PDB file of N, CA, C and O in Angstrom:
ATOM      1  N   MET A  19     -10.452   2.934  -6.930  1.00  0.00           N
ATOM      2  CA  MET A  19      -9.071   3.678  -6.570  1.00  0.00           C
ATOM      3  C   MET A  19      -8.223   3.443  -8.130  1.00  0.00           C
ATOM      4  O   MET A  19      -8.851   3.103  -9.144  1.00  0.00           O
ATOM      5  N   LYS A  20      -7.994   4.549  -8.134  1.00  0.00           N
ATOM      6  CA  LYS A  20      -7.303   5.185  -9.530  1.00  0.00           C
ATOM      7  C   LYS A  20      -5.818   6.012  -8.993  1.00  0.00           C
ATOM      8  O   LYS A  20      -5.664   6.094  -7.794  1.00  0.00           O
ATOM      9  N   ILE A  21      -4.917   6.321  -9.907  1.00  0.00           N
ATOM     10  CA  ILE A  21      -3.715   6.732  -9.917  1.00  0.00           C
ATOM     11  C   ILE A  21      -3.656   8.020  -9.054  1.00  0.00           C
ATOM     12  O   ILE A  21      -4.939   9.110  -9.707  1.00  0.00           O
ATOM     13  N   GLY A  22      -3.126   8.379  -7.872  1.00  0.00           N
ATOM     14  CA  GLY A  22      -3.047   9.839  -7.266  1.00  0.00           C
ATOM     15  C   GLY A  22      -3.839  10.141  -6.142  1.00  0.00           C
ATOM     16  O   GLY A  22      -4.293  10.820  -5.490  1.00  0.00           O
ATOM     17  N   ASP A  23      -4.752   8.612  -5.971  1.00  0.00           N
ATOM     18  CA  ASP A  23      -6.074   8.578  -4.741  1.00  0.00           C
ATOM     19  C   ASP A  23      -4.933   8.598  -3.566  1.00  0.00           C
ATOM     20  O   ASP A  23      -3.884   7.833  -3.635  1.00  0.00           O
ATOM     21  N   LEU A  24      -5.185   9.061  -2.710  1.00  0.00           N
ATOM     22  CA  LEU A  24      -4.461   8.844  -1.249  1.00  0.00           C
ATOM     23  C   LEU A  24      -5.446   7.883  -0.807  1.00  0.00           C
ATOM     24  O   LEU A  24      -6.739   7.593  -0.432  1.00  0.00           O
ATOM     25  N   VAL A  25      -4.475   6.935   0.066  1.00  0.00           N
ATOM     26  CA  VAL A  25      -4.911   5.477   0.697  1.00  0.00           C
ATOM     27  C   VAL A  25      -4.229   4.979   1.684  1.00  0.00           C
ATOM     28  O   VAL A  25      -3.061   5.857   1.972  1.00  0.00           O
ATOM     29  N   MET A  26      -4.927   4.276   2.604  1.00  0.00           N
ATOM     30  CA  MET A  26      -4.345   4.272   3.849  1.00  0.00           C
ATOM     31  C   MET A  26      -4.435   2.498   3.837  1.00  0.00           C
ATOM     32  O   MET A  26      -5.344   2.121   3.246  1.00  0.00           O
ATOM     33  N   PHE A  27      -3.549   2.031   4.502  1.00  0.00           N
ATOM     34  CA  PHE A  27      -3.325   0.590   4.406  1.00  0.00           C
ATOM     35  C   PHE A  27      -4.108  -0.040   5.324  1.00  0.00           C
ATOM     36  O   PHE A  27      -3.541   0.262   6.938  1.00  0.00           O
ATOM     37  N   THR A  28      -5.102  -0.681   5.529  1.00  0.00           N
ATOM     38  CA  THR A  28      -5.792  -1.419   6.427  1.00  0.00           C
ATOM     39  C   THR A  28      -6.176  -2.667   6.768  1.00  0.00           C
ATOM     40  O   THR A  28      -6.860  -3.239   7.561  1.00  0.00           O
ATOM     41  N   ASP A  29      -4.923  -3.589   5.805  1.00  0.00           N
ATOM     42  CA  ASP A  29      -4.911  -5.116   5.757  1.00  0.00           C
ATOM     43  C   ASP A  29      -4.511  -5.290   7.563  1.00  0.00           C
ATOM     44  O   ASP A  29      -3.771  -4.585   7.894  1.00  0.00           O
ATOM     45  N   THR A  30      -4.813  -6.211   7.891  1.00  0.00           N
ATOM     46  CA  THR A  30      -4.670  -6.663   9.337  1.00  0.00           C
ATOM     47  C   THR A  30      -4.169  -7.864   9.400  1.00  0.00           C
ATOM     48  O   THR A  30      -3.828  -8.671  10.548  1.00  0.00           O
ATOM     49  N   GLY A  31      -3.699  -8.495   8.259  1.00  0.00           N
ATOM     50  CA  GLY A  31      -2.306  -9.386   8.188  1.00  0.00           C
ATOM     51  C   GLY A  31      -1.358  -9.590   8.572  1.00  0.00           C
ATOM     52  O   GLY A  31      -0.523  -8.808   9.098  1.00  0.00           O
ATOM     53  N   THR A  32      -0.344 -10.185   7.566  1.00  0.00           N
ATOM     54  CA  THR A  32       1.018 -10.434   7.819  1.00  0.00           C
ATOM     55  C   THR A  32       2.185  -9.029   7.759  1.00  0.00           C
ATOM     56  O   THR A  32       2.627  -8.872   8.213  1.00  0.00           O
ATOM     57  N   TYR A  33       1.475  -8.054   6.984  1.00  0.00           N
ATOM     58  CA  TYR A  33       2.055  -6.946   6.762  1.00  0.00           C
ATOM     59  C   TYR A  33       1.766  -5.594   7.699  1.00  0.00           C
ATOM     60  O   TYR A  33       2.312  -4.471   7.308  1.00  0.00           O
ATOM     61  N   ALA A  34       0.771  -5.850   8.542  1.00  0.00           N
ATOM     62  CA  ALA A  34       0.029  -4.995   9.246  1.00  0.00           C
ATOM     63  C   ALA A  34       1.018  -4.564  10.287  1.00  0.00           C
ATOM     64  O   ALA A  34       1.098  -3.050  10.847  1.00  0.00           O
ATOM     65  N   LYS A  35       2.181  -5.314  10.746  1.00  0.00           N
ATOM     66  CA  LYS A  35       3.081  -5.096  12.123  1.00  0.00           C
ATOM     67  C   LYS A  35       3.641  -3.690  11.253  1.00  0.00           C
ATOM     68  O   LYS A  35       4.576  -2.743  11.925  1.00  0.00           O
ATOM     69  N   TRP A  36       3.993  -3.543  10.293  1.00  0.00           N
ATOM     70  CA  TRP A  36       4.828  -2.600   9.374  1.00  0.00           C
ATOM     71  C   TRP A  36       3.931  -1.263   8.851  1.00  0.00           C
ATOM     72  O   TRP A  36       4.174   0.014   9.092  1.00  0.00           O
ATOM     73  N   PHE A  37       2.974  -1.945   8.265  1.00  0.00           N
ATOM     74  CA  PHE A  37       2.248  -0.745   7.097  1.00  0.00           C
ATOM     75  C   PHE A  37       0.969  -0.436   8.061  1.00  0.00           C
ATOM     76  O   PHE A  37      -0.053   0.803   7.080  1.00  0.00           O
ATOM     77  N   TYR A  38       0.202  -1.058   8.632  1.00  0.00           N
ATOM     78  CA  TYR A  38      -1.366  -0.671   9.214  1.00  0.00           C
ATOM     79  C   TYR A  38      -1.413   0.748   9.568  1.00  0.00           C
ATOM     80  O   TYR A  38      -0.358   1.422  10.123  1.00  0.00           O
ATOM     81  N   GLY A  39      -2.225   1.447   9.008  1.00  0.00           N
ATOM     82  CA  GLY A  39      -2.309   3.139   9.222  1.00  0.00           C
ATOM     83  C   GLY A  39      -1.802   4.202   8.501  1.00  0.00           C
ATOM     84  O   GLY A  39      -1.973   5.286   8.639  1.00  0.00           O
ATOM     85  N   GLN A  40      -0.444   3.611   7.560  1.00  0.00           N
ATOM     86  CA  GLN A  40       0.156   4.311   6.908  1.00  0.00           C
ATOM     87  C   GLN A  40      -0.311   4.871   5.456  1.00  0.00           C
ATOM     88  O   GLN A  40      -1.276   3.917   5.135  1.00  0.00           O
ATOM     89  N   LEU A  41      -0.290   5.871   5.268  1.00  0.00           N
ATOM     90  CA  LEU A  41      -0.926   6.809   4.230  1.00  0.00           C
ATOM     91  C   LEU A  41       0.130   6.442   3.082  1.00  0.00           C
ATOM     92  O   LEU A  41       1.415   6.778   3.383  1.00  0.00           O
ATOM     93  N   ALA A  42      -0.423   6.209   1.497  1.00  0.00           N
ATOM     94  CA  ALA A  42       0.308   6.361   0.734  1.00  0.00           C
ATOM     95  C   ALA A  42      -0.418   6.863  -0.740  1.00  0.00           C
ATOM     96  O   ALA A  42      -1.791   7.245  -0.454  1.00  0.00           O
ATOM     97  N   VAL A  43       0.076   7.709  -1.831  1.00  0.00           N
ATOM     98  CA  VAL A  43      -0.195   7.882  -2.880  1.00  0.00           C
ATOM     99  C   VAL A  43      -0.365   6.718  -4.094  1.00  0.00           C
ATOM    100  O   VAL A  43       0.585   6.101  -4.579  1.00  0.00           O
ATOM    101  N   VAL A  44      -1.453   6.409  -4.552  1.00  0.00           N
ATOM    102  CA  VAL A  44      -1.557   5.542  -5.404  1.00  0.00           C
ATOM    103  C   VAL A  44      -0.535   5.973  -7.050  1.00  0.00           C
ATOM    104  O   VAL A  44      -0.967   6.957  -7.386  1.00  0.00           O
ATOM    105  N   GLU A  45       0.592   5.373  -7.253  1.00  0.00           N
ATOM    106  CA  GLU A  45       1.412   5.485  -8.567  1.00  0.00           C
ATOM    107  C   GLU A  45       1.044   4.510  -9.954  1.00  0.00           C
ATOM    108  O   GLU A  45       1.146   4.778 -10.854  1.00  0.00           O
ATOM    109  N   SER A  46       0.475   3.238  -9.299  1.00  0.00           N
ATOM    110  CA  SER A  46      -0.229   2.328 -10.326  1.00  0.00           C
ATOM    111  C   SER A  46      -0.979   1.799  -9.738  1.00  0.00           C
ATOM    112  O   SER A  46      -1.285   1.112  -8.780  1.00  0.00           O
ATOM    113  N   TYR A  47      -2.036   1.328 -10.781  1.00  0.00           N
ATOM    114  CA  TYR A  47      -3.392   0.250 -10.399  1.00  0.00           C
ATOM    115  C   TYR A  47      -3.538  -0.615 -11.810  1.00  0.00           C
ATOM    116  O   TYR A  47      -3.450  -0.296 -12.981  1.00  0.00           O
ATOM    117  N   THR A  48      -3.738  -1.645 -11.344  1.00  0.00           N
ATOM    118  CA  THR A  48      -4.225  -2.754 -12.114  1.00  0.00           C
ATOM    119  C   THR A  48      -5.286  -3.330 -11.811  1.00  0.00           C
ATOM    120  O   THR A  48      -5.510  -3.946 -10.647  1.00  0.00           O
ATOM    121  N   ALA A  49      -6.294  -3.405 -12.659  1.00  0.00           N
ATOM    122  CA  ALA A  49      -7.369  -4.043 -12.088  1.00  0.00           C
ATOM    123  C   ALA A  49      -7.458  -5.373 -12.262  1.00  0.00           C
ATOM    124  O   ALA A  49      -8.583  -6.069 -11.366  1.00  0.00           O
ATOM    125  N   LYS A  50      -7.035  -6.273 -13.185  1.00  0.00           N
ATOM    126  CA  LYS A  50      -6.703  -7.591 -12.594  1.00  0.00           C
ATOM    127  C   LYS A  50      -5.539  -8.187 -13.036  1.00  0.00           C
ATOM    128  O   LYS A  50      -5.152  -8.344 -13.869  1.00  0.00           O
ATOM    129  N   GLY A  51      -4.894  -8.788 -12.037  1.00  0.00           N
ATOM    130  CA  GLY A  51      -3.625  -9.392 -12.161  1.00  0.00           C
ATOM    131  C   GLY A  51      -3.548 -10.310 -12.516  1.00  0.00           C
ATOM    132  O   GLY A  51      -4.492 -10.960 -12.838  1.00  0.00           O
ATOM    133  N   SER A  52      -2.556 -11.179 -12.568  1.00  0.00           N
ATOM    134  CA  SER A  52      -2.338 -12.723 -12.831  1.00  0.00           C
ATOM    135  C   SER A  52      -2.994 -13.862 -11.848  1.00  0.00           C
ATOM    136  O   SER A  52      -3.333 -14.553 -12.431  1.00  0.00           O
ATOM    137  N   ASP A  53      -3.605 -13.037 -10.875  1.00  0.00           N
ATOM    138  CA  ASP A  53      -4.062 -13.725 -10.099  1.00  0.00           C
ATOM    139  C   ASP A  53      -5.520 -13.204  -9.976  1.00  0.00           C
ATOM    140  O   ASP A  53      -6.352 -13.889  -8.894  1.00  0.00           O
ATOM    141  N   GLY A  54      -6.155 -12.632 -10.911  1.00  0.00           N
ATOM    142  CA  GLY A  54      -7.324 -11.929 -11.005  1.00  0.00           C
ATOM    143  C   GLY A  54      -8.059 -10.928 -10.337  1.00  0.00           C
ATOM    144  O   GLY A  54      -9.342 -10.440 -10.095  1.00  0.00           O
ATOM    145  N   LYS A  55      -6.946 -10.679  -9.007  1.00  0.00           N
ATOM    146  CA  LYS A  55      -7.280  -9.293  -8.364  1.00  0.00           C
ATOM    147  C   LYS A  55      -6.716  -7.986  -8.646  1.00  0.00           C
ATOM    148  O   LYS A  55      -5.471  -8.046  -9.313  1.00  0.00           O
ATOM    149  N   ALA A  56      -7.163  -7.006  -8.213  1.00  0.00           N
ATOM    150  CA  ALA A  56      -6.719  -5.728  -8.340  1.00  0.00           C
ATOM    151  C   ALA A  56      -5.290  -5.633  -7.298  1.00  0.00           C
ATOM    152  O   ALA A  56      -5.285  -5.844  -6.448  1.00  0.00           O
ATOM    153  N   HIS A  57      -4.688  -4.758  -8.033  1.00  0.00           N
ATOM    154  CA  HIS A  57      -3.295  -4.442  -7.361  1.00  0.00           C
ATOM    155  C   HIS A  57      -3.060  -3.030  -7.511  1.00  0.00           C
ATOM    156  O   HIS A  57      -3.306  -2.485  -8.312  1.00  0.00           O
ATOM    157  N   CYS A  58      -2.036  -2.392  -6.931  1.00  0.00           N
ATOM    158  CA  CYS A  58      -1.433  -1.135  -6.925  1.00  0.00           C
ATOM    159  C   CYS A  58       0.113  -0.788  -6.195  1.00  0.00           C
ATOM    160  O   CYS A  58       0.275  -1.646  -5.162  1.00  0.00           O
ATOM    161  N   GLY A  59       0.460  -0.095  -7.143  1.00  0.00           N
ATOM    162  CA  GLY A  59       1.383   0.723  -6.592  1.00  0.00           C
ATOM    163  C   GLY A  59       1.736   1.604  -6.006  1.00  0.00           C
ATOM    164  O   GLY A  59       1.135   2.339  -6.144  1.00  0.00           O
ATOM    165  N   VAL A  60       2.248   2.002  -4.487  1.00  0.00           N
ATOM    166  CA  VAL A  60       1.986   3.228  -4.249  1.00  0.00           C
ATOM    167  C   VAL A  60       3.243   3.789  -3.280  1.00  0.00           C
ATOM    168  O   VAL A  60       4.220   2.903  -3.416  1.00  0.00           O
ATOM    169  N   ARG A  61       3.511   5.148  -3.382  1.00  0.00           N
ATOM    170  CA  ARG A  61       4.143   5.989  -2.337  1.00  0.00           C
ATOM    171  C   ARG A  61       3.993   6.074  -1.119  1.00  0.00           C
ATOM    172  O   ARG A  61       2.864   6.768  -1.202  1.00  0.00           O
ATOM    173  N   TRP A  62       4.726   5.914  -0.273  1.00  0.00           N
ATOM    174  CA  TRP A  62       4.101   5.950   1.190  1.00  0.00           C
ATOM    175  C   TRP A  62       4.548   7.602   1.332  1.00  0.00           C
ATOM    176  O   TRP A  62       5.693   8.142   0.904  1.00  0.00           O
ATOM    177  N   LEU A  63       3.711   8.298   2.416  1.00  0.00           N
ATOM    178  CA  LEU A  63       3.899   9.468   2.608  1.00  0.00           C
ATOM    179  C   LEU A  63       5.148   9.629   3.359  1.00  0.00           C
ATOM    180  O   LEU A  63       6.357  11.005   3.437  1.00  0.00           O
ATOM    181  N   GLN A  64       5.451   9.050   4.351  1.00  0.00           N
ATOM    182  CA  GLN A  64       6.629   8.855   4.984  1.00  0.00           C
ATOM    183  C   GLN A  64       7.297   7.491   4.872  1.00  0.00           C
ATOM    184  O   GLN A  64       6.580   6.516   4.848  1.00  0.00           O
ATOM    185  N   PRO A  65       8.467   7.322   4.581  1.00  0.00           N
ATOM    186  CA  PRO A  65       8.947   6.021   4.789  1.00  0.00           C
ATOM    187  C   PRO A  65       8.707   5.051   5.285  1.00  0.00           C
ATOM    188  O   PRO A  65       8.959   5.671   6.877  1.00  0.00           O
ATOM    189  N   VAL A  66       8.437   3.963   5.184  1.00  0.00           N
ATOM    190  CA  VAL A  66       8.114   2.686   6.566  1.00  0.00           C
ATOM    191  C   VAL A  66       9.168   2.008   6.617  1.00  0.00           C
ATOM    192  O   VAL A  66      10.039   1.270   5.786  1.00  0.00           O
ATOM    193  N   PRO A  67       9.660   1.695   8.067  1.00  0.00           N
ATOM    194  CA  PRO A  67      10.493   0.737   8.232  1.00  0.00           C
ATOM    195  C   PRO A  67       9.974  -0.463   8.185  1.00  0.00           C
ATOM    196  O   PRO A  67       9.069  -0.827   8.316  1.00  0.00           O
ATOM    197  N   TYR A  68      10.547  -1.586   7.534  1.00  0.00           N
ATOM    198  CA  TYR A  68      10.350  -2.864   7.381  1.00  0.00           C
ATOM    199  C   TYR A  68      11.315  -3.766   7.490  1.00  0.00           C
ATOM    200  O   TYR A  68      12.449  -3.784   6.577  1.00  0.00           O
ATOM    201  N   PHE A  69      11.496  -4.273   8.200  1.00  0.00           N
ATOM    202  CA  PHE A  69      12.598  -5.121   8.605  1.00  0.00           C
ATOM    203  C   PHE A  69      13.598  -4.311   8.916  1.00  0.00           C
ATOM    204  O   PHE A  69      13.821  -3.175   9.726  1.00  0.00           O
ATOM    205  N   ASP A  70      14.645  -4.653   8.026  1.00  0.00           N
ATOM    206  CA  ASP A  70      15.991  -3.707   8.752  1.00  0.00           C
ATOM    207  C   ASP A  70      16.138  -2.602   8.024  1.00  0.00           C
ATOM    208  O   ASP A  70      17.542  -2.478   7.892  1.00  0.00           O
ATOM    209  N   LYS A  71      15.121  -1.913   7.098  1.00  0.00           N
ATOM    210  CA  LYS A  71      15.476  -1.154   5.897  1.00  0.00           C
ATOM    211  C   LYS A  71      14.197  -0.279   6.291  1.00  0.00           C
ATOM    212  O   LYS A  71      13.195  -0.432   6.993  1.00  0.00           O
ATOM    213  N   VAL A  72      14.282   0.640   4.815  1.00  0.00           N
ATOM    214  CA  VAL A  72      12.986   1.560   5.134  1.00  0.00           C
ATOM    215  C   VAL A  72      12.636   1.323   3.622  1.00  0.00           C
ATOM    216  O   VAL A  72      13.214   1.614   2.702  1.00  0.00           O
ATOM    217  N   THR A  73      11.267   1.739   3.449  1.00  0.00           N
ATOM    218  CA  THR A  73      11.023   1.233   2.085  1.00  0.00           C
ATOM    219  C   THR A  73       9.833   2.729   2.082  1.00  0.00           C
ATOM    220  O   THR A  73       9.171   3.351   2.538  1.00  0.00           O
ATOM    221  N   SER A  74       9.946   3.671   0.789  1.00  0.00           N
ATOM    222  CA  SER A  74       9.280   4.553   0.501  1.00  0.00           C
ATOM    223  C   SER A  74       8.036   4.008  -0.950  1.00  0.00           C
ATOM    224  O   SER A  74       7.306   5.106  -0.703  1.00  0.00           O
ATOM    225  N   LYS A  75       8.146   3.096  -1.020  1.00  0.00           N
ATOM    226  CA  LYS A  75       7.437   2.632  -2.448  1.00  0.00           C
ATOM    227  C   LYS A  75       7.005   0.881  -1.834  1.00  0.00           C
ATOM    228  O   LYS A  75       7.953   0.198  -1.487  1.00  0.00           O
ATOM    229  N   SER A  76       5.677   0.533  -2.021  1.00  0.00           N
ATOM    230  CA  SER A  76       5.424  -0.827  -1.997  1.00  0.00           C
ATOM    231  C   SER A  76       4.158  -1.242  -3.008  1.00  0.00           C
ATOM    232  O   SER A  76       3.972  -0.361  -4.025  1.00  0.00           O
ATOM    233  N   ASN A  77       3.984  -2.506  -3.348  1.00  0.00           N
ATOM    234  CA  ASN A  77       2.844  -3.040  -4.333  1.00  0.00           C
ATOM    235  C   ASN A  77       2.264  -4.144  -3.388  1.00  0.00           C
ATOM    236  O   ASN A  77       2.987  -4.713  -3.276  1.00  0.00           O
ATOM    237  N   PHE A  78       1.110  -3.816  -3.453  1.00  0.00           N
ATOM    238  CA  PHE A  78       0.035  -4.478  -2.872  1.00  0.00           C
ATOM    239  C   PHE A  78      -1.144  -5.202  -3.499  1.00  0.00           C
ATOM    240  O   PHE A  78      -1.521  -4.272  -4.294  1.00  0.00           O
ATOM    241  N   PRO A  79      -1.837  -6.042  -3.043  1.00  0.00           N
ATOM    242  CA  PRO A  79      -3.691  -6.134  -3.358  1.00  0.00           C
ATOM    243  C   PRO A  79      -4.222  -5.049  -3.199  1.00  0.00           C
ATOM    244  O   PRO A  79      -4.057  -4.718  -2.082  1.00  0.00           O
ATOM    245  N   ALA A  80      -4.612  -4.249  -4.107  1.00  0.00           N
ATOM    246  CA  ALA A  80      -5.657  -2.969  -3.995  1.00  0.00           C
ATOM    247  C   ALA A  80      -6.566  -3.204  -2.497  1.00  0.00           C
ATOM    248  O   ALA A  80      -6.970  -2.551  -1.798  1.00  0.00           O
ATOM    249  N   ALA A  81      -7.181  -4.560  -2.365  1.00  0.00           N
ATOM    250  CA  ALA A  81      -8.308  -4.756  -1.146  1.00  0.00           C
ATOM    251  C   ALA A  81      -7.392  -4.439   0.292  1.00  0.00           C
ATOM    252  O   ALA A  81      -8.062  -4.162   1.182  1.00  0.00           O
ATOM    253  N   ARG A  82      -6.125  -4.173   0.449  1.00  0.00           N
ATOM    254  CA  ARG A  82      -5.620  -3.938   1.652  1.00  0.00           C
ATOM    255  C   ARG A  82      -5.490  -2.626   2.135  1.00  0.00           C
ATOM    256  O   ARG A  82      -5.214  -2.330   3.187  1.00  0.00           O
ATOM    257  N   PHE A  83      -6.121  -1.648   1.196  1.00  0.00           N
ATOM    258  CA  PHE A  83      -6.153  -0.362   1.011  1.00  0.00           C
ATOM    259  C   PHE A  83      -7.508   0.199   0.999  1.00  0.00           C
ATOM    260  O   PHE A  83      -8.515  -0.130   0.688  1.00  0.00           O
ATOM    261  N   LYS A  84      -7.944   1.426   1.919  1.00  0.00           N
ATOM    262  CA  LYS A  84      -9.338   2.160   1.738  1.00  0.00           C
ATOM    263  C   LYS A  84      -8.799   3.514   1.066  1.00  0.00           C
ATOM    264  O   LYS A  84      -7.814   4.231   2.014  1.00  0.00           O
ATOM    265  N   VAL A  85      -9.241   3.893   0.039  1.00  0.00           N
ATOM    266  CA  VAL A  85      -9.397   5.207  -0.500  1.00  0.00           C
ATOM    267  C   VAL A  85      -9.840   6.339   0.501  1.00  0.00           C
ATOM    268  O   VAL A  85     -11.062   6.356   1.199  1.00  0.00           O
ATOM    269  N   MET A  86      -9.014   7.253   0.723  1.00  0.00           N
ATOM    270  CA  MET A  86      -9.279   8.368   1.992  1.00  0.00           C
ATOM    271  C   MET A  86      -9.402   9.770   1.133  1.00  0.00           C
ATOM    272  O   MET A  86     -10.435  10.260   1.685  1.00  0.00           O
ATOM    273  N   ALA A  87      -8.824   9.967  -0.081  1.00  0.00           N
ATOM    274  CA  ALA A  87      -9.140  11.267  -1.081  1.00  0.00           C
ATOM    275  C   ALA A  87      -9.152  10.716  -2.354  1.00  0.00           C
ATOM    276  O   ALA A  87      -7.911  10.249  -2.453  1.00  0.00           O
ATOM    277  N   SER A  88      -9.852  10.887  -2.957  1.00  0.00           N
ATOM    278  CA  SER A  88      -9.912  10.575  -4.574  1.00  0.00           C
ATOM    279  C   SER A  88      -9.088  11.936  -4.993  1.00  0.00           C
ATOM    280  O   SER A  88      -9.380  13.127  -5.155  1.00  0.00           O
ATOM    281  N   ALA A  89      -8.267  11.433  -6.145  1.00  0.00           N
ATOM    282  CA  ALA A  89      -7.623  12.405  -7.142  1.00  0.00           C
ATOM    283  C   ALA A  89      -8.679  13.369  -7.924  1.00  0.00           C
ATOM    284  O   ALA A  89      -9.748  12.218  -8.264  1.00  0.00           O
TER     285      ALA A  89
END
């Protein structure tokens, strides 16, 4: 995974209710965060309703995404 990649949120855990199947572009990537895991910041192609607001950007562990197209 790298900056510019098109990714899909595929995790079925807590955040799946809002983000599962949503497409985004990777804007930042850290191979090893403070927890030892890779993380990425994404911009959603379409803003995602999340609780009582809408978000256009998110940060998640990279393992929650599948790369759909590489930049």
